[in-house]
Amino acid sequence: MALFMNDVSRTFSEYLLIPDLTTKDCIPTNVNLQAPVVKFKKGEKSAVELNIPFVSAIMQSVSDHNLAIALARNGGLSFIFGSQAIDSQVDMVKRVKKYKSGFVISDSNLTPENTLEDVVRLKNQTGHSTIGITENGTSNSKLLGIVTSRDYRTDKDSLDKKIKDFMTPFASLITGKLGITLNEANDIIWDHKLNCLPIIDENQRLQYFVFRKDYDDHKENPYEVSDSNKKLLVGAGINTRDYKERIPALVEAGADVLCIDSSDGFSEWQMETIKYVRETYGDKVKIGAGNVVDKDGFLYLVEAGADFIKVGIGGGSICITREQKGIGRGQASAIVEVAKARDDYFNETGIYIPICSDGGIVQDYHMVLALAMGADFLMMGRYFARFDESPTRKLKIGNNYVKEYWGEGSNRARNWQRYDMGGSDSLKFEEGVDSYVPYAGKMKDNLDLTIGKIKSTMCSCGSLNLPDLRQRAKITLVSSTSIIEGGAHDVILKDTVN
């Protein structure tokens, strides 16, 4: 006979947080939202940490390089979608890693014998206005000068003019020596009022550029997450079919963490994928797995060697897995059970396995509930799909602007690997829909508002960080009438009066 679980499958909308003592130091500016992404031992730190507990979903309509750059600059992490050719996914990862790194490898270079026409063409191709002029036109040969937009005028100068006749020659450049710190390089830039500083080795070979604008950008984005080389963090989604080809390419491109993208993670295919990573790279390559909704699924993937576990089946706004297959669980119930399993495992082994809540977020306060119930960080699709930085089209329908948003299980995405159950390479039936979401503008403006709400709520709960919130939070079930009571009621709203 089937096992019947008598506990009700519950969603975040069925709960509210009860306030705790708000002390005088419980103010939003004191709240720390740092969150671990990958497993770590007791007393140690996670090798990958976020400054805000948000990651973007592994979806064609959400996570490309543009959104990944914007989210990393604001403290979160994107997982570049894997339902594309390996080469194109690798290119997106490289674009993120090259975007800002403090020490930037020059990928726009020419020789003194090239012409102004070559400069214009290269600038149009790359968007870079600073071009390294080297002995053989590569990024690590002898530096002979640089060209910026201040060195020429296309309306006055002939396009066949040689670069050597208008570049800023090496003798006139201020340079930094390989080995100096980023702080030292920025000091040189400021002391000499430079826009960029070439970094050269003892043989005058170009190694890097350091740009003034990167310093300014960092000051404007204090929560930016980066690696040890000051390059933005970025994740990448993979599947359980072509992982032996995809993973090495993504690792070579610089992906900081991988995640198996699947609607059902409690499978031997995921175990085999993780085993390949451990046998090939040891613990050097970080990989998350999922999705699961109970203790058994969590422990299976932990024992397989996963660095974090993704929780949630059927709770996404575009997901119809529950409707199609009758598979899934209310997101709140899933998080509560898996979080308890995570804590028990930590107490037994001293190893902490972060869990990611994927789906079920409708209101901003649901984010705090998910974190209070035990999630370390949240994966969201609809939330990020609304912004300028997402890869989909902005359309006007009626009097409203919207952005396209479709699920990986829809016919439009045709990501059969995510729903693979063996057999032929095809999408048997849809588990996602093709839809629109209301357009919301720039990411940063919306993130600032959401983060402000989260910090304010945490202060009302008497908590200044996420581990403390999980320990102190008091959560209550609410009735259907209590939910109605929580909104505006028994009044006539002004915007409804003609």
Short mmCIF file of C-alpha atoms in Angstrom, two decimals:
data_model
loop_
_atom_site.label_atom_id
_atom_site.label_comp_id
_atom_site.label_asym_id
_atom_site.label_seq_id
_atom_site.Cartn_x
_atom_site.Cartn_y
_atom_site.Cartn_z
CA MET A 1 0.00 0.00 0.00
CA ALA A 2 1.23 3.53 -0.79
CA LEU A 3 2.74 5.64 1.97
CA PHE A 4 0.32 8.41 2.93
CA MET A 5 1.85 11.61 4.32
CA ASN A 6 -0.84 13.20 6.46
CA ASP A 7 0.86 16.58 6.78
CA VAL A 8 -0.76 19.19 4.54
CA SER A 9 1.39 20.40 1.61
CA ARG A 10 1.67 24.11 2.42
CA THR A 11 2.73 27.26 0.56
CA PHE A 12 4.34 30.47 1.79
CA SER A 13 1.03 32.34 1.52
CA GLU A 14 -0.30 30.26 4.41
CA TYR A 15 2.19 31.72 6.90
CA LEU A 16 3.08 34.98 8.60
CA LEU A 17 6.03 36.00 10.73
CA ILE A 18 5.41 37.08 14.32
CA PRO A 19 7.51 40.09 15.46
CA ASP A 20 10.27 39.66 18.03
CA LEU A 21 12.01 42.32 20.10
CA THR A 22 13.54 44.99 17.87
CA THR A 23 16.61 46.28 19.70
CA LYS A 24 18.18 49.67 19.03
CA ASP A 25 20.88 48.14 16.83
CA CYS A 26 18.23 46.35 14.73
CA ILE A 27 18.18 48.85 11.88
CA PRO A 28 18.30 47.98 8.17
CA THR A 29 21.80 49.37 7.66
CA ASN A 30 23.12 46.83 10.17
CA VAL A 31 21.51 43.81 8.49
CA ASN A 32 23.92 41.38 6.78
CA LEU A 33 22.41 39.25 3.99
CA GLN A 34 25.51 37.20 3.17
CA ALA A 35 24.74 33.59 2.29
CA PRO A 36 26.84 30.49 1.54
CA VAL A 37 26.37 28.77 -1.81
CA VAL A 38 28.49 25.62 -1.48
CA LYS A 39 29.16 23.21 1.36
CA PHE A 40 31.72 23.85 4.06
CA LYS A 41 32.95 22.31 7.30
CA LYS A 42 32.06 23.60 10.74
CA GLY A 43 34.26 26.57 11.65
CA GLU A 44 35.15 27.27 8.01
CA LYS A 45 33.64 29.54 5.33
CA SER A 46 31.93 28.58 2.10
CA ALA A 47 34.19 28.87 -0.96
CA VAL A 48 31.40 30.74 -2.79
CA GLU A 49 29.37 33.35 -0.90
CA LEU A 50 26.70 35.85 -1.91
CA ASN A 51 26.11 39.31 -0.51
CA ILE A 52 22.39 39.00 -1.15
CA PRO A 53 20.68 35.57 -1.05
CA PHE A 54 19.44 35.65 -4.65
CA VAL A 55 20.35 33.59 -7.71
CA SER A 56 18.61 33.69 -11.08
CA ALA A 57 16.90 30.66 -12.57
CA ILE A 58 18.56 28.45 -15.19
CA MET A 59 16.21 29.61 -17.95
CA GLN A 60 16.49 30.89 -21.52
CA SER A 61 14.14 33.76 -20.69
CA VAL A 62 16.09 34.82 -17.60
CA SER A 63 19.79 34.09 -17.26
CA ASP A 64 22.10 35.28 -20.02
CA HIS A 65 25.37 37.18 -19.64
CA ASN A 66 23.71 40.60 -19.34
CA LEU A 67 21.56 39.62 -16.38
CA ALA A 68 24.49 37.70 -14.86
CA ILE A 69 26.65 40.83 -14.93
CA ALA A 70 23.93 43.00 -13.40
CA LEU A 71 23.11 40.50 -10.65
CA ALA A 72 26.74 39.85 -9.69
CA ARG A 73 27.34 43.60 -9.45
CA ASN A 74 24.42 43.78 -7.02
CA GLY A 75 25.58 40.90 -4.83
CA GLY A 76 23.83 37.84 -6.30
CA LEU A 77 24.65 35.13 -8.83
CA SER A 78 23.23 33.96 -12.15
CA PHE A 79 23.30 30.45 -13.54
CA ILE A 80 23.71 30.86 -17.31
CA PHE A 81 21.08 28.66 -18.97
CA GLY A 82 22.32 25.34 -20.31
CA SER A 83 19.66 24.65 -22.95
CA GLN A 84 21.90 26.00 -25.69
CA ALA A 85 24.99 24.90 -27.59
CA ILE A 86 28.08 24.45 -25.44
CA ASP A 87 30.00 27.11 -27.39
CA SER A 88 27.33 29.76 -26.88
CA GLN A 89 27.01 29.03 -23.16
CA VAL A 90 30.80 29.18 -22.81
CA ASP A 91 30.80 32.53 -24.62
CA MET A 92 28.25 33.93 -22.15
CA VAL A 93 30.33 32.77 -19.18
CA LYS A 94 33.45 34.37 -20.67
CA ARG A 95 31.59 37.65 -21.23
CA VAL A 96 30.74 37.79 -17.53
CA LYS A 97 34.27 36.95 -16.42
CA LYS A 98 35.75 39.57 -18.75
CA TYR A 99 33.28 42.32 -17.93
CA LYS A 100 35.04 43.67 -14.88
CA SER A 101 38.01 42.20 -13.15
CA GLY A 102 40.13 45.06 -11.88
CA PHE A 103 43.03 43.64 -13.92
CA VAL A 104 41.49 43.30 -17.40
CA ILE A 105 43.10 41.18 -20.12
CA SER A 106 43.02 43.25 -23.30
CA ASP A 107 41.08 41.56 -26.08
CA SER A 108 41.23 44.62 -28.37
CA ASN A 109 44.73 44.92 -29.82
CA LEU A 110 46.37 46.06 -33.06
CA THR A 111 49.85 46.78 -34.43
CA PRO A 112 51.38 50.17 -35.32
CA GLU A 113 51.02 49.26 -39.01
CA ASN A 114 47.26 48.89 -38.79
CA THR A 115 45.11 51.84 -39.84
CA LEU A 116 42.42 54.08 -38.38
CA GLU A 117 39.92 52.03 -40.37
CA ASP A 118 41.03 48.96 -38.37
CA VAL A 119 40.58 50.90 -35.13
CA VAL A 120 37.03 51.93 -36.04
CA ARG A 121 36.14 48.40 -37.12
CA LEU A 122 37.52 46.86 -33.91
CA LYS A 123 35.74 49.41 -31.75
CA ASN A 124 32.45 48.65 -33.48
CA GLN A 125 32.98 44.92 -33.00
CA THR A 126 33.94 44.98 -29.32
CA GLY A 127 32.61 48.28 -28.00
CA HIS A 128 36.04 48.96 -26.48
CA SER A 129 37.48 52.45 -26.95
CA THR A 130 40.91 51.60 -25.47
CA ILE A 131 43.09 49.53 -27.79
CA GLY A 132 46.48 48.11 -26.93
CA ILE A 133 49.08 48.63 -29.68
CA THR A 134 51.54 45.78 -29.47
CA GLU A 135 54.37 44.38 -31.52
CA ASN A 136 52.31 41.61 -33.11
CA GLY A 137 48.77 42.72 -32.26
CA THR A 138 48.18 40.19 -29.47
CA SER A 139 47.36 40.81 -25.83
CA ASN A 140 50.69 39.68 -24.39
CA SER A 141 53.34 40.91 -26.81
CA LYS A 142 55.53 44.00 -26.38
CA LEU A 143 53.48 47.14 -25.68
CA LEU A 144 54.32 49.97 -28.09
CA GLY A 145 51.46 52.35 -27.31
CA ILE A 146 47.72 52.70 -26.87
CA VAL A 147 44.89 54.28 -28.83
CA THR A 148 41.81 55.84 -27.25
CA SER A 149 38.99 57.91 -28.74
CA ARG A 150 40.98 61.04 -27.84
CA ASP A 151 43.73 60.14 -30.32
CA TYR A 152 41.73 60.54 -33.53
CA ARG A 153 38.75 62.21 -35.18
CA THR A 154 36.99 60.15 -37.82
CA ASP A 155 35.52 63.27 -39.44
CA LYS A 156 38.97 64.84 -39.87
CA ASP A 157 41.48 62.00 -40.13
CA SER A 158 41.90 59.72 -43.14
CA LEU A 159 40.82 56.12 -42.53
CA ASP A 160 44.06 54.85 -44.09
CA LYS A 161 46.17 56.76 -41.57
CA LYS A 162 48.67 54.45 -39.84
CA ILE A 163 48.19 53.86 -36.11
CA LYS A 164 51.86 54.67 -35.50
CA ASP A 165 51.13 58.23 -36.66
CA PHE A 166 48.45 59.02 -34.07
CA MET A 167 48.78 56.54 -31.17
CA THR A 168 50.06 57.55 -27.74
CA PRO A 169 53.56 56.00 -27.85
CA PHE A 170 54.98 53.89 -25.03
CA ALA A 171 57.45 56.62 -24.05
CA SER A 172 54.51 58.88 -23.17
CA LEU A 173 52.63 56.27 -21.18
CA ILE A 174 52.52 55.81 -17.43
CA THR A 175 52.51 52.08 -16.72
CA GLY A 176 52.37 49.71 -13.79
CA LYS A 177 54.64 46.74 -13.20
CA LEU A 178 53.23 43.23 -13.08
CA GLY A 179 52.72 42.24 -9.44
CA ILE A 180 51.34 45.52 -8.09
CA THR A 181 48.09 45.33 -6.18
CA LEU A 182 44.79 46.71 -7.44
CA ASN A 183 44.89 49.40 -4.75
CA GLU A 184 48.35 50.48 -5.90
CA ALA A 185 47.18 50.57 -9.52
CA ASN A 186 44.17 52.70 -8.59
CA ASP A 187 46.43 55.09 -6.65
CA ILE A 188 48.57 55.59 -9.78
CA ILE A 189 45.42 56.25 -11.84
CA TRP A 190 44.20 58.86 -9.40
CA ASP A 191 47.60 60.50 -8.81
CA HIS A 192 48.19 60.95 -12.56
CA LYS A 193 44.55 61.59 -13.55
CA LEU A 194 44.51 58.63 -15.95
CA ASN A 195 41.55 56.81 -17.45
CA CYS A 196 43.49 53.55 -17.73
CA LEU A 197 46.79 52.08 -16.60
CA PRO A 198 48.60 49.44 -18.72
CA ILE A 199 50.28 46.72 -16.64
CA ILE A 200 53.46 45.31 -18.20
CA ASP A 201 56.02 42.67 -17.27
CA GLU A 202 59.80 43.04 -17.13
CA ASN A 203 60.01 42.60 -20.91
CA GLN A 204 57.47 45.37 -21.62
CA ARG A 205 54.84 42.84 -22.64
CA LEU A 206 51.26 43.93 -22.05
CA GLN A 207 49.55 41.90 -19.32
CA TYR A 208 46.50 43.87 -18.21
CA PHE A 209 44.67 47.16 -18.19
CA VAL A 210 43.25 48.75 -15.03
CA PHE A 211 40.45 51.24 -15.71
CA ARG A 212 39.28 54.22 -13.67
CA LYS A 213 35.64 53.41 -14.50
CA ASP A 214 35.97 50.00 -12.84
CA TYR A 215 37.03 51.69 -9.61
CA ASP A 216 34.05 54.03 -9.81
CA ASP A 217 31.70 51.16 -10.65
CA HIS A 218 32.87 49.20 -7.64
CA LYS A 219 32.21 52.15 -5.34
CA GLU A 220 28.67 52.41 -6.75
CA ASN A 221 28.12 48.64 -6.28
CA PRO A 222 29.49 47.82 -2.82
CA TYR A 223 27.79 44.39 -2.70
CA GLU A 224 29.44 43.17 -5.90
CA VAL A 225 30.56 39.53 -5.73
CA SER A 226 33.86 38.56 -7.33
CA ASP A 227 36.53 35.87 -7.25
CA SER A 228 40.11 36.11 -6.00
CA ASN A 229 41.11 37.80 -9.27
CA LYS A 230 38.37 40.45 -8.89
CA LYS A 231 36.34 38.88 -11.69
CA LEU A 232 32.57 38.72 -11.31
CA LEU A 233 31.12 35.44 -10.05
CA VAL A 234 28.99 33.44 -12.47
CA GLY A 235 27.33 30.03 -12.42
CA ALA A 236 26.25 27.74 -15.25
CA GLY A 237 23.52 25.15 -15.68
CA ILE A 238 24.29 21.68 -16.99
CA ASN A 239 22.28 18.55 -17.82
CA THR A 240 22.85 14.84 -17.26
CA ARG A 241 23.33 14.01 -20.94
CA ASP A 242 26.28 15.95 -22.41
CA TYR A 243 28.00 16.79 -19.11
CA LYS A 244 31.29 15.13 -20.11
CA GLU A 245 31.67 17.65 -22.94
CA ARG A 246 29.92 20.65 -21.35
CA ILE A 247 31.53 20.68 -17.90
CA PRO A 248 35.20 20.84 -19.06
CA ALA A 249 34.33 23.70 -21.42
CA LEU A 250 32.55 25.65 -18.67
CA VAL A 251 35.36 25.06 -16.18
CA GLU A 252 37.90 26.28 -18.74
CA ALA A 253 35.74 29.37 -19.35
CA GLY A 254 35.89 30.21 -15.65
CA ALA A 255 32.45 29.26 -14.30
CA ASP A 256 32.60 29.50 -10.51
CA VAL A 257 29.84 26.99 -9.73
CA LEU A 258 27.72 24.56 -11.74
CA CYS A 259 24.19 23.32 -11.16
CA ILE A 260 22.40 20.33 -12.64
CA ASP A 261 19.18 21.65 -14.15
CA SER A 262 16.38 19.13 -13.70
CA SER A 263 12.75 19.11 -12.61
CA ASP A 264 13.40 15.93 -10.59
CA GLY A 265 16.81 15.57 -9.00
CA PHE A 266 16.23 12.34 -7.08
CA SER A 267 17.78 10.23 -9.82
CA GLU A 268 20.75 8.03 -10.64
CA TRP A 269 21.55 10.29 -13.60
CA GLN A 270 22.38 13.12 -11.21
CA MET A 271 24.44 10.82 -9.04
CA GLU A 272 26.48 9.76 -12.06
CA THR A 273 27.00 13.37 -13.14
CA ILE A 274 28.26 14.39 -9.69
CA LYS A 275 30.48 11.30 -9.56
CA TYR A 276 32.08 12.34 -12.86
CA VAL A 277 32.88 15.78 -11.41
CA ARG A 278 34.42 14.34 -8.25
CA GLU A 279 36.51 11.77 -10.14
CA THR A 280 37.69 14.34 -12.69
CA TYR A 281 38.17 17.47 -10.56
CA GLY A 282 37.96 16.37 -6.93
CA ASP A 283 36.48 19.15 -4.79
CA LYS A 284 37.87 21.91 -7.00
CA VAL A 285 34.74 22.17 -9.14
CA LYS A 286 31.59 23.13 -7.22
CA ILE A 287 28.31 21.58 -8.34
CA GLY A 288 24.75 21.86 -7.06
CA ALA A 289 22.00 19.33 -7.67
CA GLY A 290 18.22 18.99 -7.47
CA ASN A 291 15.38 19.54 -7.44
CA VAL A 292 14.06 17.57 -4.46
CA VAL A 293 11.22 18.09 -1.98
CA ASP A 294 11.96 15.76 0.94
CA LYS A 295 14.62 14.33 3.23
CA ASP A 296 15.22 11.22 1.14
CA GLY A 297 15.99 13.19 -2.01
CA PHE A 298 18.22 15.58 -0.09
CA LEU A 299 20.31 12.84 1.53
CA TYR A 300 20.67 10.95 -1.76
CA LEU A 301 22.25 13.96 -3.46
CA VAL A 302 24.35 14.82 -0.42
CA GLU A 303 25.81 11.33 -0.37
CA ALA A 304 26.43 11.60 -4.12
CA GLY A 305 28.67 14.60 -3.35
CA ALA A 306 26.57 17.69 -4.21
CA ASP A 307 27.81 21.07 -2.95
CA PHE A 308 24.30 22.48 -2.54
CA ILE A 309 20.78 21.17 -3.01
CA LYS A 310 17.95 22.87 -4.88
CA VAL A 311 14.47 22.42 -3.38
CA GLY A 312 11.14 22.75 -5.17
CA ILE A 313 9.00 20.91 -7.73
CA GLY A 314 6.05 22.51 -9.45
CA GLY A 315 6.02 25.83 -7.58
CA GLY A 316 7.32 28.10 -10.34
CA SER A 317 4.90 30.58 -11.88
CA ILE A 318 5.31 29.05 -15.34
CA CYS A 319 5.59 25.43 -14.15
CA ILE A 320 2.69 23.01 -14.71
CA THR A 321 4.42 19.82 -13.53
CA ARG A 322 1.91 19.33 -10.72
CA GLU A 323 -0.97 19.83 -13.14
CA GLN A 324 0.48 17.48 -15.75
CA LYS A 325 1.96 14.75 -13.57
CA GLY A 326 0.57 15.19 -10.07
CA ILE A 327 4.14 15.41 -8.79
CA GLY A 328 5.44 18.01 -6.34
CA ARG A 329 4.91 19.56 -2.95
CA GLY A 330 3.95 22.92 -1.46
CA GLN A 331 7.18 24.93 -1.32
CA ALA A 332 6.93 25.80 2.38
CA SER A 333 6.51 22.17 3.39
CA ALA A 334 9.40 21.11 1.16
CA ILE A 335 11.77 23.72 2.59
CA VAL A 336 10.88 22.92 6.20
CA GLU A 337 11.57 19.17 5.80
CA VAL A 338 14.77 19.56 3.79
CA ALA A 339 16.11 22.26 6.13
CA LYS A 340 15.63 19.94 9.10
CA ALA A 341 17.48 17.19 7.21
CA ARG A 342 20.26 19.68 6.42
CA ASP A 343 20.59 20.69 10.08
CA ASP A 344 20.56 17.07 11.28
CA TYR A 345 23.27 16.19 8.75
CA PHE A 346 25.37 19.14 9.93
CA ASN A 347 25.05 18.09 13.58
CA GLU A 348 26.06 14.53 12.72
CA THR A 349 28.94 15.25 10.32
CA GLY A 350 30.04 18.87 10.83
CA ILE A 351 29.43 19.51 7.12
CA TYR A 352 26.92 22.20 6.16
CA ILE A 353 25.08 21.72 2.86
CA PRO A 354 23.34 24.96 1.74
CA ILE A 355 19.85 24.60 0.31
CA CYS A 356 18.34 26.76 -2.41
CA SER A 357 14.60 27.44 -2.49
CA ASP A 358 13.47 27.33 -6.12
CA GLY A 359 9.92 28.50 -6.82
CA GLY A 360 6.83 29.48 -4.87
CA ILE A 361 7.75 33.15 -4.38
CA VAL A 362 4.80 35.43 -5.15
CA GLN A 363 5.23 38.36 -2.75
CA ASP A 364 8.46 39.86 -1.43
CA TYR A 365 7.60 38.77 2.12
CA HIS A 366 7.60 35.16 0.88
CA MET A 367 11.35 35.57 0.43
CA VAL A 368 11.80 36.25 4.15
CA LEU A 369 9.58 33.31 5.02
CA ALA A 370 11.65 30.99 2.80
CA LEU A 371 14.85 32.20 4.44
CA ALA A 372 13.36 31.92 7.94
CA MET A 373 12.17 28.37 7.22
CA GLY A 374 15.72 27.32 6.38
CA ALA A 375 16.66 28.24 2.83
CA ASP A 376 20.17 29.66 2.48
CA PHE A 377 19.40 31.42 -0.80
CA LEU A 378 16.58 31.75 -3.31
CA MET A 379 16.45 30.94 -7.02
CA MET A 380 13.93 33.06 -8.92
CA GLY A 381 12.85 33.28 -12.54
CA ARG A 382 9.73 35.47 -12.82
CA TYR A 383 11.24 38.06 -10.48
CA PHE A 384 14.26 38.64 -12.75
CA ALA A 385 12.46 38.14 -16.08
CA ARG A 386 10.70 41.50 -15.56
CA PHE A 387 13.85 43.61 -15.77
CA ASP A 388 15.65 45.44 -18.57
CA GLU A 389 18.63 43.13 -18.15
CA SER A 390 16.77 39.89 -18.92
CA PRO A 391 17.21 38.57 -22.49
CA THR A 392 13.57 38.68 -23.64
CA ARG A 393 11.67 41.27 -25.67
CA LYS A 394 9.76 44.15 -24.09
CA LEU A 395 6.33 44.50 -25.70
CA LYS A 396 3.35 46.80 -25.33
CA ILE A 397 0.07 44.95 -24.98
CA GLY A 398 -2.89 47.28 -24.60
CA ASN A 399 -1.74 50.05 -22.27
CA ASN A 400 0.83 47.94 -20.45
CA TYR A 401 4.45 47.02 -21.11
CA VAL A 402 5.35 43.38 -20.59
CA LYS A 403 8.31 41.07 -21.12
CA GLU A 404 8.18 37.57 -22.52
CA TYR A 405 8.69 34.72 -20.07
CA TRP A 406 8.57 31.01 -20.88
CA GLY A 407 9.38 27.85 -18.99
CA GLU A 408 12.12 25.40 -19.83
CA GLY A 409 9.44 22.74 -20.07
CA SER A 410 7.49 24.64 -22.71
CA ASN A 411 7.52 23.80 -26.40
CA ARG A 412 9.23 27.13 -27.01
CA ALA A 413 12.27 26.20 -24.91
CA ARG A 414 12.21 22.53 -25.86
CA ASN A 415 14.68 21.77 -23.08
CA TRP A 416 13.99 18.03 -23.10
CA GLN A 417 17.19 17.34 -21.13
CA ARG A 418 15.70 19.02 -18.05
CA TYR A 419 12.80 16.56 -18.06
CA ASP A 420 14.76 13.59 -19.34
CA MET A 421 13.56 10.20 -18.10
CA GLY A 422 15.65 8.18 -20.53
CA GLY A 423 14.69 6.99 -24.00
CA SER A 424 14.43 9.14 -27.12
CA ASP A 425 15.60 12.74 -27.25
CA SER A 426 12.27 14.52 -27.20
CA LEU A 427 9.93 16.56 -25.06
CA LYS A 428 7.08 14.15 -24.42
CA PHE A 429 4.64 16.78 -23.14
CA GLU A 430 4.84 20.31 -21.81
CA GLU A 431 5.63 21.02 -18.15
CA GLY A 432 5.88 24.79 -18.61
CA VAL A 433 3.97 27.59 -20.31
CA ASP A 434 4.79 30.51 -22.62
CA SER A 435 3.67 33.78 -21.02
CA TYR A 436 4.31 37.45 -20.20
CA VAL A 437 5.29 39.22 -17.00
CA PRO A 438 4.73 42.92 -16.20
CA TYR A 439 7.76 45.00 -17.21
CA ALA A 440 9.45 46.47 -14.12
CA GLY A 441 12.42 48.53 -15.38
CA LYS A 442 16.01 48.36 -14.14
CA MET A 443 17.17 45.55 -11.89
CA LYS A 444 18.97 47.74 -9.37
CA ASP A 445 15.94 49.92 -8.63
CA ASN A 446 13.75 46.88 -7.97
CA LEU A 447 16.42 44.99 -6.01
CA ASP A 448 16.99 47.97 -3.72
CA LEU A 449 13.27 48.04 -2.90
CA THR A 450 13.09 44.27 -2.32
CA ILE A 451 16.22 44.19 -0.18
CA GLY A 452 14.85 47.13 1.82
CA LYS A 453 11.69 45.15 2.58
CA ILE A 454 13.68 42.07 3.60
CA LYS A 455 15.94 44.03 5.93
CA SER A 456 13.01 45.85 7.50
CA THR A 457 11.17 42.57 8.10
CA MET A 458 14.26 40.99 9.64
CA CYS A 459 14.59 43.96 12.00
CA SER A 460 10.98 43.41 13.09
CA CYS A 461 12.00 39.81 13.83
CA GLY A 462 14.98 41.01 15.87
CA SER A 463 17.53 39.50 13.47
CA LEU A 464 20.61 41.04 11.86
CA ASN A 465 21.73 38.09 9.71
CA LEU A 466 20.23 35.04 8.05
CA PRO A 467 21.50 32.35 10.49
CA ASP A 468 20.05 34.39 13.35
CA LEU A 469 16.75 34.75 11.49
CA ARG A 470 16.49 30.97 11.14
CA GLN A 471 17.07 30.55 14.87
CA ARG A 472 14.80 33.35 16.12
CA ALA A 473 11.93 33.43 13.63
CA LYS A 474 8.44 32.76 14.93
CA ILE A 475 6.06 31.62 12.20
CA THR A 476 2.30 31.15 12.36
CA LEU A 477 -0.27 29.55 10.09
CA VAL A 478 -3.00 31.88 8.88
CA SER A 479 -6.62 31.21 8.00
CA SER A 480 -8.25 32.23 4.73
CA THR A 481 -10.08 35.08 6.49
CA SER A 482 -6.83 36.21 8.09
CA ILE A 483 -5.29 36.53 4.63
CA ILE A 484 -8.17 38.80 3.58
CA GLU A 485 -7.72 40.83 6.75
CA GLY A 486 -4.05 41.36 5.88
CA GLY A 487 -4.83 43.45 2.79
CA ALA A 488 -6.81 46.62 2.31
CA HIS A 489 -10.46 45.90 3.16
CA ASP A 490 -13.72 47.65 3.99
CA VAL A 491 -12.59 50.83 2.23
CA ILE A 492 -13.02 52.33 -1.24
CA LEU A 493 -9.62 52.77 -2.84
CA LYS A 494 -9.17 56.16 -4.46
CA ASP A 495 -7.93 54.81 -7.78
CA THR A 496 -11.18 52.83 -8.22
CA VAL A 497 -13.40 55.92 -7.98
CA ASN A 498 -14.34 57.51 -11.32
#
